[in-house]
Amino acid sequence: MRLLAPDDAADVVQVAPEDRRQELLELLDEPTRHEVVALLAYAEDDAGGLMNPRFARLRPDMTVDEALSYLRRQARDRLETLYYVYVLDAAQRLLGVVSFRELFAAPSQQLVGDVMRKEVVSVLEDLDQEAVARVIARHDLKAVPVVDAEGRMRGIVTVDDIVDVVNEEATEDIQKLGGMAALETPYWQTGFFPMIRKRAGWLTVLFVGEMLTTSAMARYEDDIARAVVLALFVPLIISSGGNSGSQASTLIVRAMALGEIRVRDALRVLRRELASGLALGSILAVIGLARILLGEALFQSYGEHAMLVGVTVALSLLGVVTWGTLSGSLLPFVLRAARLDPASASAPLVATMVDVFGLVIYFSLAGAILSGTLL
Amino acid sequence: MRLLAPDDAADVVQVAPEDRRQELLELLDEPTRHEVVALLAYAEDDAGGLMNPRFARLRPDMTVDEALSYLRRQARDRLETLYYVYVLDAAQRLLGVVSFRELFAAPSQQLVGDVMRKEVVSVLEDLDQEAVARVIARHDLKAVPVVDAEGRMRGIVTVDDIVDVVNEEATEDIQKLGGMAALETPYWQTGFFPMIRKRAGWLTVLFVGEMLTTSAMARYEDDIARAVVLALFVPLIISSGGNSGSQASTLIVRAMALGEIRVRDALRVLRRELASGLALGSILAVIGLARILLGEALFQSYGEHAMLVGVTVALSLLGVVTWGTLSGSLLPFVLRAARLDPASASAPLVATMVDVFGLVIYFSLAGAILSGTLL
């Protein structure tokens, strides 16, 4: 406990059971305990919760030589890292930054205020950790200073903490996109029953949603009874809608997480995905039609109206894939607008939403095209 | 170009068109050009391709004071970062490491050999970037030294390069898990036709695979003609198998990427997932049975044999969800064993594999349970 940096010690206290926390805090020396208690006030997943309150600080009117020997004393007691050195005024407001390497290489008698860069990228203490990770990545930083609402510097978030954040956030998104709640612990450290709970929740929701397909099918029961051949293509058609929807939602959710797509891009995305859906749907429609005509030519599989059945299936594929692509790309925007996690637009959820509509498209087209012949 | 570190300059040259590369290289000064050309020999995504050949180096017999002024000269010309200082022998073999902060804080007259740590985590120059990221994360390092087969140090990979690697690898995995080829460029930078190609490839493969459901359904065409009620539950049953398979494959693929699960854990994983599948399948079976009995009690939806139909659907759900969970967790191991990317075990691929088998389970159970009544 005593060897840990304050931000890591705070993490240990945070995951300990309520009744052991005081005991852990008492292992720390007085100044460190103060730092750790201050950190515990922050949410675990914002900049304040990630930051290390120990950073290298200087005044602008020191010379480089004075600065180096002053830092040497700071390094002895309380610094964990020495990427950047921050230059603060008397009120702890951030004036500038200089990389330690630049300071170390600068002429001895130059003033710190003349070596430092004055444009400093900083983050507010309540910024979400995912956004902190994006700031660090965008500006290619080794560490970013954390300031409070008054502009006083409170700590630094270093890039090595960000690797964990990036991995954690990606794991959460991947698990959600797979159609389950995020585990939040590694696979083997997750107990059997907690894991079943995380999976059963969404599985049940999807199952109940999918029950609508039974009602939709029931509406067309008479059509199926008259033309059983229609039933054969049901799995093929609905799964194609689900697959194209899965591609679209995955693509958009990830691009949103990386900051490549924002809510205001919704219209541009939908236009592009409409075109994608039509293109992809056309490809599957052609393959589907070819397959049915070939099956009929070789094995007389689909009866005298094979051509009409083929056209019905092909047009349904075009409709279902376009619809799947559109709804898969729209859903993440709807979730984000409702302040929910876009990653909940999982492949299974999109597939479930698309299935019912896919059946309606298919049987409506069948009704229109086959009435008077098969129906 | 002249302001870039050699590893970044090499990246720029690597993405430039073949005929512009020489021109770019000529912008560099002689020693840097040598470094960049050496880096270009490495694959872009292994340790050698990521590393920076400029690192801080010392001899073990220097004093701390000598070391600091020697480093100050190195910092002036050619260092990009100063996390760790590496102690090398005359043959450039790695003897030890000391963090710059520790060196800076050590007594002036101590020898570097006495301050350094002798257990150094290093990686070989041809290690894949994903594995480098795992080494850095596991040991919580700011940088890792890269050595060649003879143990000579060639460069360092720093943690800020790893953030990009982690993000890139997660994006690739997410896109593959969504059932498409990895885009490799951001959403808006990917042209319309290249994107359609990346999506249409897998969509077509899945479509052709899914055509097997049409053949499977055709085998049971007479059963469906006799008991149309059976067709109503087809989408519900196959999608439940697909959803549970999607959960399992996503979970295992991500745990493999994070190094939590290895190939030798396959048996343990399958045992655990078999239990999960049975538990999840039982939950859906109970809900499904309840729904059918309720529908019958309220609306007489399913005819006089509703109880038998309910039992058929419930047992099929149990079988399909167990099968989906098992195949979803097995597929990533099979892909890894075949030296393919486990992330290709996408939700849509697992669903497609499960659909055909789901139909066989369902109609076989129907044949056994309903023969003599509905069939």
mmCIF file of C-alpha atoms in Angstrom, chain B residues 51-368:
data_model
loop_
_atom_site.group_PDB
_atom_site.id
_atom_site.type_symbol
_atom_site.label_atom_id
_atom_site.label_comp_id
_atom_site.label_asym_id
_atom_site.label_seq_id
_atom_site.Cartn_x
_atom_site.Cartn_y
_atom_site.Cartn_z
ATOM 1 C CA MET B 51 10.158 1.039 -32.113
ATOM 2 C CA ASN B 52 12.132 4.259 -31.895
ATOM 3 C CA PRO B 53 15.871 3.585 -32.352
ATOM 4 C CA ARG B 54 16.779 6.645 -30.254
ATOM 5 C CA PHE B 55 16.910 5.824 -26.578
ATOM 6 C CA ALA B 56 18.941 6.955 -23.600
ATOM 7 C CA ARG B 57 21.921 4.664 -22.982
ATOM 8 C CA LEU B 58 24.633 4.497 -20.307
ATOM 9 C CA ARG B 59 27.586 2.343 -19.242
ATOM 10 C CA PRO B 60 27.356 0.612 -15.842
ATOM 11 C CA ASP B 61 30.656 2.116 -14.562
ATOM 12 C CA MET B 62 29.587 5.762 -14.822
ATOM 13 C CA THR B 63 28.661 7.699 -11.682
ATOM 14 C CA VAL B 64 25.172 9.167 -11.431
ATOM 15 C CA ASP B 65 26.581 12.664 -11.971
ATOM 16 C CA GLU B 66 28.555 11.616 -15.042
ATOM 17 C CA ALA B 67 25.474 9.826 -16.312
ATOM 18 C CA LEU B 68 23.282 12.907 -15.935
ATOM 19 C CA SER B 69 25.619 15.206 -17.824
ATOM 20 C CA TYR B 70 26.134 12.548 -20.503
ATOM 21 C CA LEU B 71 22.343 12.232 -20.825
ATOM 22 C CA ARG B 72 21.994 15.984 -21.006
ATOM 23 C CA ARG B 73 24.163 15.930 -24.142
ATOM 24 C CA GLN B 74 22.139 13.019 -25.599
ATOM 25 C CA ALA B 75 18.884 14.855 -24.843
ATOM 26 C CA ARG B 76 20.083 17.865 -26.794
ATOM 27 C CA ASP B 77 20.640 16.044 -30.074
ATOM 28 C CA ARG B 78 18.656 12.969 -30.419
ATOM 29 C CA LEU B 79 16.346 11.752 -27.692
ATOM 30 C CA GLU B 80 12.621 11.879 -28.097
ATOM 31 C CA THR B 81 11.666 10.482 -24.719
ATOM 32 C CA LEU B 82 13.296 9.968 -21.345
ATOM 33 C CA TYR B 83 11.260 7.427 -19.409
ATOM 34 C CA TYR B 84 13.912 4.844 -18.748
ATOM 35 C CA VAL B 85 17.638 4.830 -19.263
ATOM 36 C CA TYR B 86 19.161 1.573 -20.516
ATOM 37 C CA VAL B 87 22.535 0.302 -19.385
ATOM 38 C CA LEU B 88 24.426 -1.509 -22.167
ATOM 39 C CA ASP B 89 27.773 -3.295 -22.417
ATOM 40 C CA ALA B 90 30.290 -2.648 -25.189
ATOM 41 C CA ALA B 91 28.486 -5.129 -27.490
ATOM 42 C CA GLN B 92 25.174 -3.197 -27.027
ATOM 43 C CA ARG B 93 23.748 -6.030 -24.919
ATOM 44 C CA LEU B 94 21.207 -4.936 -22.321
ATOM 45 C CA LEU B 95 22.564 -5.162 -18.725
ATOM 46 C CA GLY B 96 19.946 -3.242 -16.800
ATOM 47 C CA VAL B 97 17.489 -0.400 -16.655
ATOM 48 C CA VAL B 98 16.900 2.574 -14.395
ATOM 49 C CA SER B 99 13.965 4.956 -14.572
ATOM 50 C CA PHE B 100 15.104 8.453 -15.276
ATOM 51 C CA ARG B 101 13.371 9.635 -12.133
ATOM 52 C CA GLU B 102 15.317 7.159 -9.988
ATOM 53 C CA LEU B 103 18.600 8.130 -11.623
ATOM 54 C CA PHE B 104 17.815 11.783 -11.169
ATOM 55 C CA ALA B 105 17.032 11.237 -7.490
ATOM 56 C CA ALA B 106 20.045 8.978 -6.729
ATOM 57 C CA PRO B 107 23.150 10.198 -4.824
ATOM 58 C CA SER B 108 25.629 11.887 -7.229
ATOM 59 C CA GLN B 109 28.595 9.572 -6.663
ATOM 60 C CA GLN B 110 26.814 6.206 -6.827
ATOM 61 C CA LEU B 111 27.611 3.984 -9.823
ATOM 62 C CA VAL B 112 24.953 3.441 -12.473
ATOM 63 C CA GLY B 113 25.568 -0.314 -12.175
ATOM 64 C CA ASP B 114 24.483 -0.124 -8.514
ATOM 65 C CA VAL B 115 21.348 1.941 -9.150
ATOM 66 C CA MET B 116 20.014 -0.047 -12.102
ATOM 67 C CA ARG B 117 17.608 -2.953 -11.911
ATOM 68 C CA LYS B 118 18.997 -6.101 -13.519
ATOM 69 C CA GLU B 119 15.713 -7.870 -14.325
ATOM 70 C CA VAL B 120 14.640 -6.187 -17.532
ATOM 71 C CA VAL B 121 11.474 -7.073 -19.425
ATOM 72 C CA SER B 122 12.273 -6.876 -23.152
ATOM 73 C CA VAL B 123 10.679 -8.021 -26.407
ATOM 74 C CA LEU B 124 12.170 -9.509 -29.568
ATOM 75 C CA GLU B 125 12.140 -7.314 -32.662
ATOM 76 C CA ASP B 126 9.714 -9.557 -34.583
ATOM 77 C CA LEU B 127 7.074 -9.795 -31.839
ATOM 78 C CA ASP B 128 3.583 -8.859 -33.067
ATOM 79 C CA GLN B 129 2.353 -5.432 -31.937
ATOM 80 C CA GLU B 130 -0.637 -6.907 -30.104
ATOM 81 C CA ALA B 131 1.734 -9.039 -28.007
ATOM 82 C CA VAL B 132 3.961 -6.004 -27.349
ATOM 83 C CA ALA B 133 0.886 -4.153 -26.082
ATOM 84 C CA ARG B 134 0.108 -7.040 -23.721
ATOM 85 C CA VAL B 135 3.680 -7.095 -22.321
ATOM 86 C CA ILE B 136 3.553 -3.347 -21.639
ATOM 87 C CA ALA B 137 0.119 -3.607 -20.017
ATOM 88 C CA ARG B 138 0.970 -6.658 -17.902
ATOM 89 C CA HIS B 139 4.155 -5.119 -16.474
ATOM 90 C CA ASP B 140 2.711 -1.609 -16.310
ATOM 91 C CA LEU B 141 5.647 -0.132 -18.238
ATOM 92 C CA LYS B 142 6.102 3.281 -19.861
ATOM 93 C CA ALA B 143 8.412 1.754 -22.492
ATOM 94 C CA VAL B 144 9.847 -1.633 -23.358
ATOM 95 C CA PRO B 145 13.284 -2.289 -24.909
ATOM 96 C CA VAL B 146 13.409 -4.186 -28.211
ATOM 97 C CA VAL B 147 16.302 -6.627 -28.631
ATOM 98 C CA ASP B 148 17.473 -8.748 -31.558
ATOM 99 C CA ALA B 149 18.093 -12.502 -31.488
ATOM 100 C CA GLU B 150 21.631 -11.902 -30.134
ATOM 101 C CA GLY B 151 20.312 -9.830 -27.209
ATOM 102 C CA ARG B 152 21.556 -6.505 -28.629
ATOM 103 C CA MET B 153 19.253 -3.593 -27.912
ATOM 104 C CA ARG B 154 17.764 -2.000 -31.057
ATOM 105 C CA GLY B 155 15.201 0.496 -29.791
ATOM 106 C CA ILE B 156 12.265 1.172 -27.495
ATOM 107 C CA VAL B 157 8.502 0.961 -27.922
ATOM 108 C CA THR B 158 6.818 3.617 -25.777
ATOM 109 C CA VAL B 159 3.389 3.387 -24.182
ATOM 110 C CA ASP B 160 1.969 6.227 -26.289
ATOM 111 C CA ASP B 161 2.537 4.136 -29.440
ATOM 112 C CA ILE B 162 0.616 1.374 -27.686
ATOM 113 C CA VAL B 163 -2.550 3.454 -27.270
ATOM 114 C CA ASP B 164 -2.802 3.620 -31.057
ATOM 115 C CA VAL B 165 -2.109 -0.113 -31.352
ATOM 116 C CA VAL B 166 -4.761 -0.968 -28.778
ATOM 117 C CA ASN B 167 -7.330 1.230 -30.504
ATOM 118 C CA GLU B 168 -6.489 -0.128 -33.942
ATOM 119 C CA GLU B 169 -6.662 -3.750 -32.819
ATOM 120 C CA ALA B 170 -9.961 -3.187 -31.005
ATOM 121 C CA THR B 171 -11.447 -1.509 -34.096
ATOM 122 C CA GLU B 172 -10.373 -4.417 -36.291
ATOM 123 C CA ASP B 173 -11.811 -6.957 -33.865
ATOM 124 C CA ILE B 174 -15.089 -5.069 -33.512
ATOM 125 C CA GLN B 175 -15.552 -4.806 -37.275
ATOM 126 C CA LYS B 176 -14.748 -8.483 -37.773
ATOM 127 C CA LEU B 177 -17.094 -9.460 -34.939
ATOM 128 C CA GLY B 178 -19.803 -7.430 -36.681
ATOM 129 C CA GLY B 179 -19.413 -9.739 -39.684
ATOM 130 C CA MET B 180 -17.274 -7.778 -42.130
ATOM 131 C CA ALA B 181 -13.634 -7.377 -43.152
ATOM 132 C CA ALA B 182 -11.737 -4.758 -41.095
ATOM 133 C CA LEU B 183 -11.884 -1.377 -42.862
ATOM 134 C CA GLU B 184 -8.345 -0.331 -41.831
ATOM 135 C CA THR B 185 -9.179 3.328 -42.480
ATOM 136 C CA PRO B 186 -11.601 5.667 -40.653
ATOM 137 C CA TYR B 187 -15.260 5.589 -41.752
ATOM 138 C CA TRP B 188 -15.239 8.837 -43.737
ATOM 139 C CA GLN B 189 -11.830 8.176 -45.274
ATOM 140 C CA THR B 190 -13.041 4.845 -46.700
ATOM 141 C CA GLY B 191 -14.384 5.226 -50.213
ATOM 142 C CA PHE B 192 -17.872 3.944 -51.038
ATOM 143 C CA PHE B 193 -16.754 1.058 -53.258
ATOM 144 C CA PRO B 194 -13.892 -0.197 -51.038
ATOM 145 C CA MET B 195 -16.380 -0.202 -48.144
ATOM 146 C CA ILE B 196 -19.003 -2.131 -50.120
ATOM 147 C CA ARG B 197 -16.311 -4.676 -51.010
ATOM 148 C CA LYS B 198 -15.319 -5.146 -47.340
ATOM 149 C CA ARG B 199 -18.964 -5.694 -46.403
ATOM 150 C CA ALA B 200 -20.209 -7.619 -49.443
ATOM 151 C CA GLY B 201 -17.524 -10.320 -49.092
ATOM 152 C CA TRP B 202 -18.674 -11.650 -45.744
ATOM 153 C CA LEU B 203 -22.335 -10.867 -46.450
ATOM 154 C CA THR B 204 -22.171 -13.120 -49.524
ATOM 155 C CA VAL B 205 -20.353 -15.900 -47.675
ATOM 156 C CA LEU B 206 -22.973 -15.777 -44.931
ATOM 157 C CA PHE B 207 -25.771 -15.695 -47.494
ATOM 158 C CA VAL B 208 -24.452 -18.748 -49.299
ATOM 159 C CA GLY B 209 -24.045 -20.537 -45.935
ATOM 160 C CA GLU B 210 -27.540 -19.533 -44.922
ATOM 161 C CA MET B 211 -28.916 -21.087 -48.153
ATOM 162 C CA LEU B 212 -28.451 -24.389 -46.352
ATOM 163 C CA THR B 213 -31.438 -23.400 -44.194
ATOM 164 C CA THR B 214 -33.569 -23.441 -47.339
ATOM 165 C CA SER B 215 -32.451 -27.008 -48.053
ATOM 166 C CA ALA B 216 -32.996 -27.981 -44.415
ATOM 167 C CA MET B 217 -36.481 -26.477 -44.451
ATOM 168 C CA ALA B 218 -37.236 -28.288 -47.734
ATOM 169 C CA ARG B 219 -36.530 -31.612 -46.007
ATOM 170 C CA TYR B 220 -39.364 -30.809 -43.596
ATOM 171 C CA GLU B 221 -41.728 -29.314 -46.195
ATOM 172 C CA ASP B 222 -44.294 -32.089 -45.712
ATOM 173 C CA ASP B 223 -44.274 -31.651 -41.926
ATOM 174 C CA ILE B 224 -44.853 -27.920 -42.367
ATOM 175 C CA ALA B 225 -47.689 -28.599 -44.816
ATOM 176 C CA ARG B 226 -49.350 -30.900 -42.264
ATOM 177 C CA ALA B 227 -48.730 -28.612 -39.249
ATOM 178 C CA VAL B 228 -48.289 -24.993 -40.353
ATOM 179 C CA VAL B 229 -48.152 -24.013 -36.662
ATOM 180 C CA LEU B 230 -44.582 -25.375 -36.645
ATOM 181 C CA ALA B 231 -43.461 -22.699 -39.116
ATOM 182 C CA LEU B 232 -44.529 -19.926 -36.730
ATOM 183 C CA PHE B 233 -41.714 -20.669 -34.277
ATOM 184 C CA VAL B 234 -38.883 -21.034 -36.776
ATOM 185 C CA PRO B 235 -37.570 -17.434 -36.531
ATOM 186 C CA LEU B 236 -37.875 -17.445 -32.718
ATOM 187 C CA ILE B 237 -35.913 -20.668 -32.302
ATOM 188 C CA ILE B 238 -33.108 -20.032 -34.738
ATOM 189 C CA SER B 239 -32.575 -16.457 -33.575
ATOM 190 C CA SER B 240 -32.279 -17.608 -29.949
ATOM 191 C CA GLY B 241 -29.474 -19.954 -30.977
ATOM 192 C CA GLY B 242 -27.790 -17.138 -32.889
ATOM 193 C CA ASN B 243 -28.067 -14.686 -29.998
ATOM 194 C CA SER B 244 -26.615 -17.072 -27.419
ATOM 195 C CA GLY B 245 -23.835 -17.971 -29.863
ATOM 196 C CA SER B 246 -23.073 -14.298 -30.434
ATOM 197 C CA GLN B 247 -22.692 -13.745 -26.682
ATOM 198 C CA ALA B 248 -20.381 -16.717 -26.284
ATOM 199 C CA SER B 249 -18.131 -16.000 -29.266
ATOM 200 C CA THR B 250 -17.817 -12.300 -28.412
ATOM 201 C CA LEU B 251 -16.876 -13.121 -24.835
ATOM 202 C CA ILE B 252 -14.235 -15.671 -25.821
ATOM 203 C CA VAL B 253 -12.756 -13.639 -28.691
ATOM 204 C CA ARG B 254 -12.272 -10.605 -26.449
ATOM 205 C CA ALA B 255 -10.842 -12.653 -23.577
ATOM 206 C CA MET B 256 -8.386 -14.222 -26.056
ATOM 207 C CA ALA B 257 -7.360 -10.794 -27.383
ATOM 208 C CA LEU B 258 -6.668 -9.638 -23.813
ATOM 209 C CA GLY B 259 -4.651 -12.788 -23.102
ATOM 210 C CA GLU B 260 -7.107 -13.970 -20.415
ATOM 211 C CA ILE B 261 -7.868 -17.197 -22.313
ATOM 212 C CA ARG B 262 -5.293 -19.312 -24.149
ATOM 213 C CA VAL B 263 -5.697 -22.271 -26.481
ATOM 214 C CA ARG B 264 -4.841 -24.700 -23.678
ATOM 215 C CA ASP B 265 -7.901 -23.418 -21.731
ATOM 216 C CA ALA B 266 -10.266 -24.765 -24.411
ATOM 217 C CA LEU B 267 -11.581 -27.668 -22.348
ATOM 218 C CA ARG B 268 -12.196 -25.581 -19.253
ATOM 219 C CA VAL B 269 -13.984 -22.961 -21.354
ATOM 220 C CA LEU B 270 -16.166 -25.532 -23.097
ATOM 221 C CA ARG B 271 -17.159 -27.107 -19.780
ATOM 222 C CA ARG B 272 -18.109 -23.726 -18.403
ATOM 223 C CA GLU B 273 -19.974 -22.695 -21.553
ATOM 224 C CA LEU B 274 -21.851 -26.001 -21.664
ATOM 225 C CA ALA B 275 -23.166 -25.215 -18.183
ATOM 226 C CA SER B 276 -23.948 -21.620 -19.262
ATOM 227 C CA GLY B 277 -25.777 -22.844 -22.353
ATOM 228 C CA LEU B 278 -27.918 -25.255 -20.336
ATOM 229 C CA ALA B 279 -28.765 -22.554 -17.795
ATOM 230 C CA LEU B 280 -29.599 -19.924 -20.427
ATOM 231 C CA GLY B 281 -31.509 -22.438 -22.554
ATOM 232 C CA SER B 282 -33.616 -23.480 -19.548
ATOM 233 C CA ILE B 283 -34.558 -19.871 -18.876
ATOM 234 C CA LEU B 284 -35.736 -19.319 -22.455
ATOM 235 C CA ALA B 285 -37.475 -22.728 -22.523
ATOM 236 C CA VAL B 286 -39.561 -21.830 -19.474
ATOM 237 C CA ILE B 287 -40.489 -18.422 -20.904
ATOM 238 C CA GLY B 288 -41.318 -19.956 -24.290
ATOM 239 C CA LEU B 289 -43.524 -22.678 -22.802
ATOM 240 C CA ALA B 290 -45.322 -20.164 -20.579
ATOM 241 C CA ARG B 291 -45.954 -17.897 -23.564
ATOM 242 C CA ILE B 292 -47.465 -20.707 -25.654
ATOM 243 C CA LEU B 293 -49.694 -21.979 -22.863
ATOM 244 C CA LEU B 294 -50.813 -18.438 -22.115
ATOM 245 C CA GLY B 295 -51.523 -17.736 -25.795
ATOM 246 C CA GLU B 296 -53.572 -20.929 -25.958
ATOM 247 C CA ALA B 297 -55.496 -20.195 -22.741
ATOM 248 C CA LEU B 298 -56.370 -16.645 -23.826
ATOM 249 C CA PHE B 299 -56.791 -16.867 -27.590
ATOM 250 C CA GLN B 300 -56.736 -20.588 -28.507
ATOM 251 C CA SER B 301 -53.827 -19.685 -30.831
ATOM 252 C CA TYR B 302 -52.214 -23.087 -31.204
ATOM 253 C CA GLY B 303 -55.004 -25.689 -31.432
ATOM 254 C CA GLU B 304 -55.795 -28.765 -29.348
ATOM 255 C CA HIS B 305 -52.166 -29.953 -29.154
ATOM 256 C CA ALA B 306 -50.822 -26.669 -27.743
ATOM 257 C CA MET B 307 -49.213 -28.461 -24.794
ATOM 258 C CA LEU B 308 -47.252 -30.775 -27.102
ATOM 259 C CA VAL B 309 -46.286 -27.870 -29.357
ATOM 260 C CA GLY B 310 -45.150 -25.968 -26.258
ATOM 261 C CA VAL B 311 -42.994 -28.864 -25.096
ATOM 262 C CA THR B 312 -41.474 -29.198 -28.574
ATOM 263 C CA VAL B 313 -40.617 -25.487 -28.694
ATOM 264 C CA ALA B 314 -39.254 -25.493 -25.123
ATOM 265 C CA LEU B 315 -36.992 -28.505 -25.666
ATOM 266 C CA SER B 316 -35.830 -27.072 -28.982
ATOM 267 C CA LEU B 317 -34.915 -23.798 -27.271
ATOM 268 C CA LEU B 318 -32.916 -25.690 -24.655
ATOM 269 C CA GLY B 319 -31.105 -27.641 -27.375
ATOM 270 C CA VAL B 320 -30.532 -24.699 -29.702
ATOM 271 C CA VAL B 321 -29.281 -22.295 -27.027
ATOM 272 C CA THR B 322 -26.918 -24.938 -25.621
ATOM 273 C CA TRP B 323 -25.668 -25.698 -29.116
ATOM 274 C CA GLY B 324 -25.333 -21.998 -29.961
ATOM 275 C CA THR B 325 -23.365 -21.295 -26.790
ATOM 276 C CA LEU B 326 -21.088 -24.282 -27.347
ATOM 277 C CA SER B 327 -20.368 -23.563 -30.988
ATOM 278 C CA GLY B 328 -19.944 -19.845 -30.322
ATOM 279 C CA SER B 329 -17.278 -20.601 -27.720
ATOM 280 C CA LEU B 330 -15.634 -23.393 -29.713
ATOM 281 C CA LEU B 331 -15.273 -21.516 -33.013
ATOM 282 C CA PRO B 332 -12.649 -18.975 -31.786
ATOM 283 C CA PHE B 333 -10.443 -21.886 -30.623
ATOM 284 C CA VAL B 334 -10.832 -23.644 -33.970
ATOM 285 C CA LEU B 335 -9.901 -20.456 -35.843
ATOM 286 C CA ARG B 336 -6.889 -19.834 -33.597
ATOM 287 C CA ALA B 337 -5.739 -23.441 -34.036
ATOM 288 C CA ALA B 338 -6.033 -22.992 -37.812
ATOM 289 C CA ARG B 339 -3.885 -19.804 -37.440
ATOM 290 C CA LEU B 340 -6.817 -17.611 -38.481
ATOM 291 C CA ASP B 341 -8.049 -14.590 -36.557
ATOM 292 C CA PRO B 342 -10.463 -15.670 -33.766
ATOM 293 C CA ALA B 343 -12.334 -12.385 -34.299
ATOM 294 C CA SER B 344 -13.679 -13.862 -37.539
ATOM 295 C CA ALA B 345 -16.011 -15.860 -35.247
ATOM 296 C CA SER B 346 -18.503 -13.044 -35.795
ATOM 297 C CA ALA B 347 -22.027 -12.921 -34.453
ATOM 298 C CA PRO B 348 -23.430 -13.395 -37.992
ATOM 299 C CA LEU B 349 -21.108 -16.340 -38.751
ATOM 300 C CA VAL B 350 -22.013 -18.145 -35.545
ATOM 301 C CA ALA B 351 -25.704 -17.431 -36.177
ATOM 302 C CA THR B 352 -25.440 -18.875 -39.679
ATOM 303 C CA MET B 353 -23.719 -22.010 -38.408
ATOM 304 C CA VAL B 354 -26.313 -22.439 -35.687
ATOM 305 C CA ASP B 355 -29.374 -21.820 -37.887
ATOM 306 C CA VAL B 356 -29.197 -25.028 -39.919
ATOM 307 C CA PHE B 357 -28.562 -27.154 -36.890
ATOM 308 C CA GLY B 358 -31.317 -25.324 -35.008
ATOM 309 C CA LEU B 359 -33.821 -26.276 -37.713
ATOM 310 C CA VAL B 360 -32.722 -29.917 -37.581
ATOM 311 C CA ILE B 361 -33.067 -30.000 -33.767
ATOM 312 C CA TYR B 362 -36.499 -28.370 -33.918
ATOM 313 C CA PHE B 363 -38.027 -30.526 -36.651
ATOM 314 C CA SER B 364 -36.492 -33.731 -35.268
ATOM 315 C CA LEU B 365 -37.978 -33.043 -31.840
ATOM 316 C CA ALA B 366 -41.294 -32.150 -33.517
ATOM 317 C CA GLY B 367 -41.223 -35.479 -35.393
ATOM 318 C CA ALA B 368 -40.615 -37.404 -32.177
#
